[in-house]
PDB file of C-alpha atoms and ligand atoms in Angstrom:
ATOM      1  CA  MET A  15       1.942  12.258 -18.424  1.00  0.00           C
ATOM      2  CA  ARG A  16      -1.793  11.833 -18.823  1.00  0.00           C
ATOM      3  CA  ILE A  17      -4.159  12.297 -15.865  1.00  0.00           C
ATOM      4  CA  ASP A  18      -7.838  11.317 -16.078  1.00  0.00           C
ATOM      5  CA  ILE A  19     -10.023  12.600 -13.252  1.00  0.00           C
ATOM      6  CA  LEU A  20     -13.407  10.944 -12.636  1.00  0.00           C
ATOM      7  CA  THR A  21     -15.935  13.097 -10.817  1.00  0.00           C
ATOM      8  CA  VAL A  22     -19.630  13.915 -10.405  1.00  0.00           C
ATOM      9  CA  LEU A  23     -18.729  17.630 -10.135  1.00  0.00           C
ATOM     10  CA  PRO A  24     -16.430  18.479 -13.065  1.00  0.00           C
ATOM     11  CA  GLN A  25     -17.031  22.213 -12.585  1.00  0.00           C
ATOM     12  CA  LEU A  26     -15.033  22.044  -9.325  1.00  0.00           C
ATOM     13  CA  LEU A  27     -11.951  21.154 -11.365  1.00  0.00           C
ATOM     14  CA  GLU A  28     -12.179  23.873 -13.992  1.00  0.00           C
ATOM     15  CA  SER A  29     -10.048  26.554 -12.370  1.00  0.00           C
ATOM     16  CA  PRO A  30      -7.261  24.733 -10.455  1.00  0.00           C
ATOM     17  CA  PHE A  31      -5.514  23.711 -13.682  1.00  0.00           C
ATOM     18  CA  SER A  32      -6.205  26.804 -15.772  1.00  0.00           C
ATOM     19  CA  ALA A  33      -3.639  29.232 -14.385  1.00  0.00           C
ATOM     20  CA  SER A  34       0.073  29.639 -13.827  1.00  0.00           C
ATOM     21  CA  ILE A  35       2.282  26.548 -13.632  1.00  0.00           C
ATOM     22  CA  MET A  36      -0.500  23.981 -14.218  1.00  0.00           C
ATOM     23  CA  GLN A  37      -1.742  25.768 -17.345  1.00  0.00           C
ATOM     24  CA  ARG A  38       1.797  26.188 -18.664  1.00  0.00           C
ATOM     25  CA  ALA A  39       2.563  22.504 -18.057  1.00  0.00           C
ATOM     26  CA  GLN A  40      -0.408  21.592 -20.256  1.00  0.00           C
ATOM     27  CA  ASP A  41       0.387  24.209 -22.914  1.00  0.00           C
ATOM     28  CA  LYS A  42       3.956  22.899 -23.152  1.00  0.00           C
ATOM     29  CA  GLY A  43       2.681  19.327 -23.498  1.00  0.00           C
ATOM     30  CA  HIS A  44       4.168  17.993 -20.244  1.00  0.00           C
ATOM     31  CA  VAL A  45       0.784  16.834 -19.019  1.00  0.00           C
ATOM     32  CA  GLU A  46      -2.707  16.234 -20.331  1.00  0.00           C
ATOM     33  CA  ILE A  47      -5.442  16.591 -17.707  1.00  0.00           C
ATOM     34  CA  LEU A  48      -8.877  15.229 -18.669  1.00  0.00           C
ATOM     35  CA  VAL A  49     -11.903  15.604 -16.431  1.00  0.00           C
ATOM     36  CA  HIS A  50     -14.738  13.104 -16.953  1.00  0.00           C
ATOM     37  CA  ASN A  51     -18.280  13.445 -15.646  1.00  0.00           C
ATOM     38  CA  ILE A  52     -19.331  10.131 -14.073  1.00  0.00           C
ATOM     39  CA  ARG A  53     -22.979  11.105 -14.640  1.00  0.00           C
ATOM     40  CA  ASP A  54     -22.440  10.794 -18.417  1.00  0.00           C
ATOM     41  CA  TYR A  55     -21.968   7.046 -17.824  1.00  0.00           C
ATOM     42  CA  ALA A  56     -25.155   6.498 -15.806  1.00  0.00           C
ATOM     43  CA  ALA A  57     -27.377   4.208 -17.872  1.00  0.00           C
ATOM     44  CA  ASN A  58     -30.539   4.756 -15.807  1.00  0.00           C
ATOM     45  CA  LYS A  59     -33.293   7.141 -16.885  1.00  0.00           C
ATOM     46  CA  HIS A  60     -32.634   9.777 -14.227  1.00  0.00           C
ATOM     47  CA  LYS A  61     -28.853   9.689 -14.597  1.00  0.00           C
ATOM     48  CA  ASN A  62     -28.536   8.775 -10.928  1.00  0.00           C
ATOM     49  CA  VAL A  63     -24.987   8.111  -9.756  1.00  0.00           C
ATOM     50  CA  ASP A  64     -25.760   7.252  -6.126  1.00  0.00           C
ATOM     51  CA  ASP A  65     -28.133   5.139  -4.081  1.00  0.00           C
ATOM     52  CA  TYR A  66     -29.175   4.339  -0.493  1.00  0.00           C
ATOM     53  CA  GLN A  67     -26.728   2.269   1.470  1.00  0.00           C
ATOM     54  CA  TYR A  68     -27.502  -1.342   2.320  1.00  0.00           C
ATOM     55  CA  GLY A  69     -28.073  -1.811   6.014  1.00  0.00           C
ATOM     56  CA  GLY A  70     -29.528   1.675   6.380  1.00  0.00           C
ATOM     57  CA  GLY A  71     -27.914   4.839   7.696  1.00  0.00           C
ATOM     58  CA  ALA A  72     -27.552   8.432   6.609  1.00  0.00           C
ATOM     59  CA  GLY A  73     -25.804   9.319   3.375  1.00  0.00           C
ATOM     60  CA  MET A  74     -25.822   8.027  -0.156  1.00  0.00           C
ATOM     61  CA  VAL A  75     -23.258   5.717  -1.725  1.00  0.00           C
ATOM     62  CA  MET A  76     -21.807   6.194  -5.209  1.00  0.00           C
ATOM     63  CA  SER A  77     -23.072   3.357  -7.420  1.00  0.00           C
ATOM     64  CA  ILE A  78     -20.790   0.845  -9.096  1.00  0.00           C
ATOM     65  CA  GLU A  79     -22.099   0.807 -12.654  1.00  0.00           C
ATOM     66  CA  PRO A  80     -21.378   4.326 -13.962  1.00  0.00           C
ATOM     67  CA  ILE A  81     -17.904   4.379 -12.381  1.00  0.00           C
ATOM     68  CA  ALA A  82     -17.078   0.885 -13.650  1.00  0.00           C
ATOM     69  CA  ALA A  83     -18.289   1.804 -17.150  1.00  0.00           C
ATOM     70  CA  LEU A  84     -16.053   4.888 -17.234  1.00  0.00           C
ATOM     71  CA  ILE A  85     -12.997   3.124 -15.776  1.00  0.00           C
ATOM     72  CA  GLU A  86     -13.338   0.219 -18.216  1.00  0.00           C
ATOM     73  CA  LYS A  87     -13.788   2.554 -21.186  1.00  0.00           C
ATOM     74  CA  LEU A  88     -10.556   4.342 -20.285  1.00  0.00           C
ATOM     75  CA  GLN A  89      -8.722   1.075 -19.578  1.00  0.00           C
ATOM     76  CA  ALA A  90      -9.698  -0.191 -23.029  1.00  0.00           C
ATOM     77  CA  GLU A  91      -7.925   2.828 -24.545  1.00  0.00           C
ATOM     78  CA  ARG A  92      -4.608   2.635 -22.660  1.00  0.00           C
ATOM     79  CA  ASN A  93      -2.835   1.066 -19.691  1.00  0.00           C
ATOM     80  CA  TYR A  94      -2.991   2.908 -16.395  1.00  0.00           C
ATOM     81  CA  ASP A  95      -0.026   2.802 -14.009  1.00  0.00           C
ATOM     82  CA  ALA A  96      -2.191   3.852 -11.081  1.00  0.00           C
ATOM     83  CA  ILE A  97      -5.917   4.128 -10.388  1.00  0.00           C
ATOM     84  CA  ILE A  98      -6.198   6.348  -7.363  1.00  0.00           C
ATOM     85  CA  TYR A  99      -9.202   6.887  -5.110  1.00  0.00           C
ATOM     86  CA  MET A 100      -9.307  10.107  -3.088  1.00  0.00           C
ATOM     87  CA  THR A 101     -10.666   9.303   0.364  1.00  0.00           C
ATOM     88  CA  PRO A 102     -10.098  10.427   3.952  1.00  0.00           C
ATOM     89  CA  ASP A 103      -9.325   6.806   4.919  1.00  0.00           C
ATOM     90  CA  GLY A 104      -6.543   6.535   2.333  1.00  0.00           C
ATOM     91  CA  GLU A 105      -2.794   6.715   2.895  1.00  0.00           C
ATOM     92  CA  LEU A 106      -1.654  10.152   4.007  1.00  0.00           C
ATOM     93  CA  PHE A 107      -0.201  12.021   1.004  1.00  0.00           C
ATOM     94  CA  GLU A 108       3.505  12.828   1.394  1.00  0.00           C
ATOM     95  CA  GLN A 109       6.266  14.163  -0.843  1.00  0.00           C
ATOM     96  CA  SER A 110       7.606  10.633  -1.381  1.00  0.00           C
ATOM     97  CA  ALA A 111       4.294   9.609  -3.005  1.00  0.00           C
ATOM     98  CA  CYS A 112       4.357  12.766  -5.175  1.00  0.00           C
ATOM     99  CA  ASN A 113       7.826  11.856  -6.387  1.00  0.00           C
ATOM    100  CA  GLN A 114       6.742   8.320  -7.274  1.00  0.00           C
ATOM    101  CA  LEU A 115       3.569   9.423  -9.072  1.00  0.00           C
ATOM    102  CA  SER A 116       5.492  12.022 -11.102  1.00  0.00           C
ATOM    103  CA  LEU A 117       7.379   9.158 -12.812  1.00  0.00           C
ATOM    104  CA  LEU A 118       4.218   7.479 -14.154  1.00  0.00           C
ATOM    105  CA  GLU A 119       2.759   7.721 -17.651  1.00  0.00           C
ATOM    106  CA  ASN A 120      -1.022   7.371 -17.167  1.00  0.00           C
ATOM    107  CA  ILE A 121      -2.914   8.003 -13.931  1.00  0.00           C
ATOM    108  CA  MET A 122      -6.623   7.825 -13.182  1.00  0.00           C
ATOM    109  CA  ILE A 123      -8.028   9.629 -10.139  1.00  0.00           C
ATOM    110  CA  LEU A 124     -11.507   8.859  -8.802  1.00  0.00           C
ATOM    111  CA  CYS A 125     -13.105  11.512  -6.606  1.00  0.00           C
ATOM    112  CA  GLY A 126     -15.420  10.240  -3.879  1.00  0.00           C
ATOM    113  CA  HIS A 127     -18.637  11.951  -2.797  1.00  0.00           C
ATOM    114  CA  TYR A 128     -21.442  11.477  -0.303  1.00  0.00           C
ATOM    115  CA  LYS A 129     -20.580   8.472   1.886  1.00  0.00           C
ATOM    116  CA  GLY A 130     -18.043   7.298  -0.675  1.00  0.00           C
ATOM    117  CA  VAL A 131     -18.056   4.664  -3.411  1.00  0.00           C
ATOM    118  CA  ASP A 132     -19.394   1.128  -3.206  1.00  0.00           C
ATOM    119  CA  GLU A 133     -16.576  -0.905  -1.655  1.00  0.00           C
ATOM    120  CA  ARG A 134     -16.480  -3.251  -4.665  1.00  0.00           C
ATOM    121  CA  ILE A 135     -15.138  -0.418  -6.860  1.00  0.00           C
ATOM    122  CA  ARG A 136     -12.211  -0.114  -4.471  1.00  0.00           C
ATOM    123  CA  GLU A 137     -11.603  -3.858  -4.469  1.00  0.00           C
ATOM    124  CA  LYS A 138     -11.805  -4.325  -8.230  1.00  0.00           C
ATOM    125  CA  TYR A 139     -10.205  -1.262  -9.781  1.00  0.00           C
ATOM    126  CA  ILE A 140      -8.372   0.947  -7.281  1.00  0.00           C
ATOM    127  CA  THR A 141      -4.605   0.478  -6.919  1.00  0.00           C
ATOM    128  CA  GLN A 142      -3.901   3.305  -4.474  1.00  0.00           C
ATOM    129  CA  GLU A 143      -5.986   5.280  -1.972  1.00  0.00           C
ATOM    130  CA  ILE A 144      -4.904   8.755  -0.947  1.00  0.00           C
ATOM    131  CA  SER A 145      -5.947  11.121   1.841  1.00  0.00           C
ATOM    132  CA  ILE A 146      -4.555  14.664   1.814  1.00  0.00           C
ATOM    133  CA  GLY A 147      -5.070  15.113   5.555  1.00  0.00           C
ATOM    134  CA  SER A 148      -6.972  14.074   8.646  1.00  0.00           C
ATOM    135  CA  TYR A 149     -10.133  16.021   7.900  1.00  0.00           C
ATOM    136  CA  VAL A 150     -13.165  15.397   5.738  1.00  0.00           C
ATOM    137  CA  LEU A 151     -13.838  17.456   2.605  1.00  0.00           C
ATOM    138  CA  SER A 152     -17.213  17.585   0.851  1.00  0.00           C
ATOM    139  CA  GLY A 153     -15.736  15.535  -1.966  1.00  0.00           C
ATOM    140  CA  GLY A 154     -12.481  14.289  -3.423  1.00  0.00           C
ATOM    141  CA  GLU A 155     -12.182  17.010  -6.102  1.00  0.00           C
ATOM    142  CA  LEU A 156     -10.153  19.546  -4.136  1.00  0.00           C
ATOM    143  CA  ALA A 157      -7.987  16.716  -2.815  1.00  0.00           C
ATOM    144  CA  ALA A 158      -7.436  15.485  -6.390  1.00  0.00           C
ATOM    145  CA  ALA A 159      -6.444  19.020  -7.415  1.00  0.00           C
ATOM    146  CA  VAL A 160      -3.885  19.062  -4.592  1.00  0.00           C
ATOM    147  CA  VAL A 161      -2.402  15.751  -5.739  1.00  0.00           C
ATOM    148  CA  VAL A 162      -2.281  16.781  -9.407  1.00  0.00           C
ATOM    149  CA  ASP A 163      -0.621  20.104  -8.587  1.00  0.00           C
ATOM    150  CA  ALA A 164       1.976  18.503  -6.318  1.00  0.00           C
ATOM    151  CA  VAL A 165       2.779  15.816  -8.911  1.00  0.00           C
ATOM    152  CA  VAL A 166       2.749  17.878 -12.116  1.00  0.00           C
ATOM    153  CA  ARG A 167       5.231  20.461 -10.814  1.00  0.00           C
ATOM    154  CA  LEU A 168       7.760  17.617 -10.417  1.00  0.00           C
ATOM    155  CA  ILE A 169       7.626  16.535 -14.066  1.00  0.00           C
ATOM    156  CA  PRO A 170      10.957  17.498 -15.644  1.00  0.00           C
ATOM    157  CA  GLY A 171      10.638  20.735 -17.621  1.00  0.00           C
ATOM    158  CA  VAL A 172       7.515  22.006 -15.835  1.00  0.00           C
ATOM    159  CA  LEU A 173       9.398  24.263 -13.446  1.00  0.00           C
ATOM    160  CA  ASN A 174      12.216  26.532 -14.535  1.00  0.00           C
ATOM    161  CA  ASP A 175      15.335  27.286 -12.461  1.00  0.00           C
ATOM    162  CA  GLU A 176      13.693  29.986 -10.381  1.00  0.00           C
ATOM    163  CA  THR A 177      10.936  27.669  -9.256  1.00  0.00           C
ATOM    164  CA  SER A 178      13.014  24.495  -9.091  1.00  0.00           C
ATOM    165  CA  ALA A 179      11.441  21.699  -7.083  1.00  0.00           C
ATOM    166  CA  LEU A 180      14.812  20.528  -5.778  1.00  0.00           C
ATOM    167  CA  THR A 181      14.891  23.202  -3.076  1.00  0.00           C
ATOM    168  CA  ASP A 182      11.285  22.659  -1.966  1.00  0.00           C
ATOM    169  CA  SER A 183      10.416  21.910   1.616  1.00  0.00           C
ATOM    170  CA  PHE A 184      10.392  18.115   2.219  1.00  0.00           C
ATOM    171  CA  GLN A 185      12.609  17.231  -0.783  1.00  0.00           C
ATOM    172  CA  ASP A 186      15.628  16.810   1.503  1.00  0.00           C
ATOM    173  CA  GLY A 187      13.512  15.808   4.500  1.00  0.00           C
ATOM    174  CA  LEU A 188      13.629  19.360   5.884  1.00  0.00           C
ATOM    175  CA  LEU A 189      11.411  22.426   5.771  1.00  0.00           C
ATOM    176  CA  SER A 190      12.687  25.335   3.671  1.00  0.00           C
ATOM    177  CA  PRO A 191      14.661  28.160   5.324  1.00  0.00           C
ATOM    178  CA  PRO A 192      13.147  31.675   5.493  1.00  0.00           C
ATOM    179  CA  VAL A 193      13.476  33.841   2.361  1.00  0.00           C
ATOM    180  CA  TYR A 194      13.665  37.622   1.858  1.00  0.00           C
ATOM    181  CA  THR A 195      13.532  40.134  -0.990  1.00  0.00           C
ATOM    182  CA  ARG A 196      13.850  43.911  -1.242  1.00  0.00           C
ATOM    183  CA  PRO A 197      13.767  46.231   0.648  1.00  0.00           C
ATOM    184  CA  PRO A 198      16.703  45.379   2.958  1.00  0.00           C
ATOM    185  CA  GLU A 199      14.889  47.089   5.836  1.00  0.00           C
ATOM    186  CA  PHE A 200      11.129  47.313   6.499  1.00  0.00           C
ATOM    187  CA  LYS A 201       9.760  49.152   9.570  1.00  0.00           C
ATOM    188  CA  GLY A 202      13.042  48.506  11.362  1.00  0.00           C
ATOM    189  CA  MET A 203      13.114  44.791  10.428  1.00  0.00           C
ATOM    190  CA  LYS A 204      16.371  43.924   8.689  1.00  0.00           C
ATOM    191  CA  VAL A 205      17.210  41.134   6.277  1.00  0.00           C
ATOM    192  CA  PRO A 206      19.801  38.843   7.936  1.00  0.00           C
ATOM    193  CA  GLU A 207      23.267  40.290   7.265  1.00  0.00           C
ATOM    194  CA  VAL A 208      24.679  37.067   5.824  1.00  0.00           C
ATOM    195  CA  LEU A 209      22.223  37.131   2.884  1.00  0.00           C
ATOM    196  CA  LEU A 210      23.602  40.530   1.801  1.00  0.00           C
ATOM    197  CA  SER A 211      27.241  39.442   2.217  1.00  0.00           C
ATOM    198  CA  GLY A 212      27.716  37.888  -1.220  1.00  0.00           C
ATOM    199  CA  ASP A 213      29.578  34.990   0.462  1.00  0.00           C
ATOM    200  CA  PHE A 214      27.714  32.046  -1.060  1.00  0.00           C
ATOM    201  CA  ALA A 215      29.420  29.374   1.049  1.00  0.00           C
ATOM    202  CA  LYS A 216      28.382  31.210   4.209  1.00  0.00           C
ATOM    203  CA  ILE A 217      24.870  31.736   2.841  1.00  0.00           C
ATOM    204  CA  GLU A 218      24.549  28.005   2.138  1.00  0.00           C
ATOM    205  CA  VAL A 219      25.627  27.138   5.701  1.00  0.00           C
ATOM    206  CA  TRP A 220      23.140  29.679   7.109  1.00  0.00           C
ATOM    207  CA  ARG A 221      20.310  28.237   5.005  1.00  0.00           C
ATOM    208  CA  GLU A 222      21.070  24.703   6.150  1.00  0.00           C
ATOM    209  CA  GLU A 223      21.106  25.824   9.802  1.00  0.00           C
ATOM    210  CA  GLN A 224      17.819  27.691   9.384  1.00  0.00           C
ATOM    211  CA  ALA A 225      16.181  24.732   7.612  1.00  0.00           C
ATOM    212  CA  LEU A 226      17.221  22.444  10.460  1.00  0.00           C
ATOM    213  CA  LYS A 227      16.090  24.923  13.133  1.00  0.00           C
ATOM    214  CA  ARG A 228      12.710  25.414  11.464  1.00  0.00           C
ATOM    215  CA  THR A 229      12.222  21.664  11.105  1.00  0.00           C
ATOM    216  CA  GLN A 230      13.163  21.057  14.764  1.00  0.00           C
ATOM    217  CA  GLU A 231      10.693  23.724  15.886  1.00  0.00           C
ATOM    218  CA  ARG A 232       7.765  22.954  13.593  1.00  0.00           C
ATOM    219  CA  ARG A 233       8.048  19.393  12.346  1.00  0.00           C
ATOM    220  CA  PRO A 234      10.333  17.413  14.674  1.00  0.00           C
ATOM    221  CA  ASP A 235       8.650  14.245  13.336  1.00  0.00           C
ATOM    222  CA  LEU A 236      10.536  14.748  10.046  1.00  0.00           C
ATOM    223  CA  LEU A 237      13.857  14.331  11.862  1.00  0.00           C
ATOM    224  CA  GLU A 238      13.003  11.038  13.561  1.00  0.00           C
TER     225      GLU A 238
HETATM  226  N1  ADE B 324     -12.345  13.262   0.366  1.00  0.00           N
HETATM  227  C1  ADE B 324     -12.887  13.823   1.462  1.00  0.00           C
HETATM  228  N2  ADE B 324     -11.955  14.156   2.347  1.00  0.00           N
HETATM  229  C2  ADE B 324     -10.759  13.803   1.810  1.00  0.00           C
HETATM  230  C3  ADE B 324      -9.415  13.876   2.246  1.00  0.00           C
HETATM  231  N3  ADE B 324      -9.076  14.378   3.436  1.00  0.00           N
HETATM  232  N4  ADE B 324      -8.455  13.410   1.423  1.00  0.00           N
HETATM  233  C4  ADE B 324      -8.788  12.880   0.225  1.00  0.00           C
HETATM  234  N5  ADE B 324     -10.023  12.783  -0.233  1.00  0.00           N
HETATM  235  C5  ADE B 324     -11.006  13.233   0.542  1.00  0.00           C
END
């Protein structure tokens, strides 16, 4: 998979992909993540990428031209299966969307800033708009990092058995059951007996019960 991220603040995206699973996924060739600075495509003298909004009001709007120039340059090089815009008024990001995106070959992700991008960018180029939650971030970069992380870990070969995505929360519509490691007792708190029993059928039943209980308590909406 190839992921192109379009941003006015590329430095915000330096560290999220340079450690652990994301770095390994790139080293092993499962994904190529390229961060592009929109400002490099501003043709005006001052390299401005934003402007006052028509009709007045506080906050700048990201200009069409530099973004369009960058998108069209990339489109001339390859086909994109999705051109995503990160925005708080997008569709709420869920595991089902992660699963779908993980099957694609080439993705572009545009990070919004200030008041957002000129609406005509959204109309002409964007195929999908994603919000990572009902709150407003300073820009789309951290949201894009969330999406990339959630998608890349699903690409076959990125995770090994110990970190398998199949047992993640949400993959079966349920939250994950509680987990424990050594020691078997800590300040009087004991690991549930069944997990030490070695009876894997019983352990599986216990985990399913706990997953259901946790989901009922914390996310009953997932069961509807
Ligand atoms: N940009 C600002 N806030 C955002 C959010 N909640 N989701 C996606 N992009 C954003």
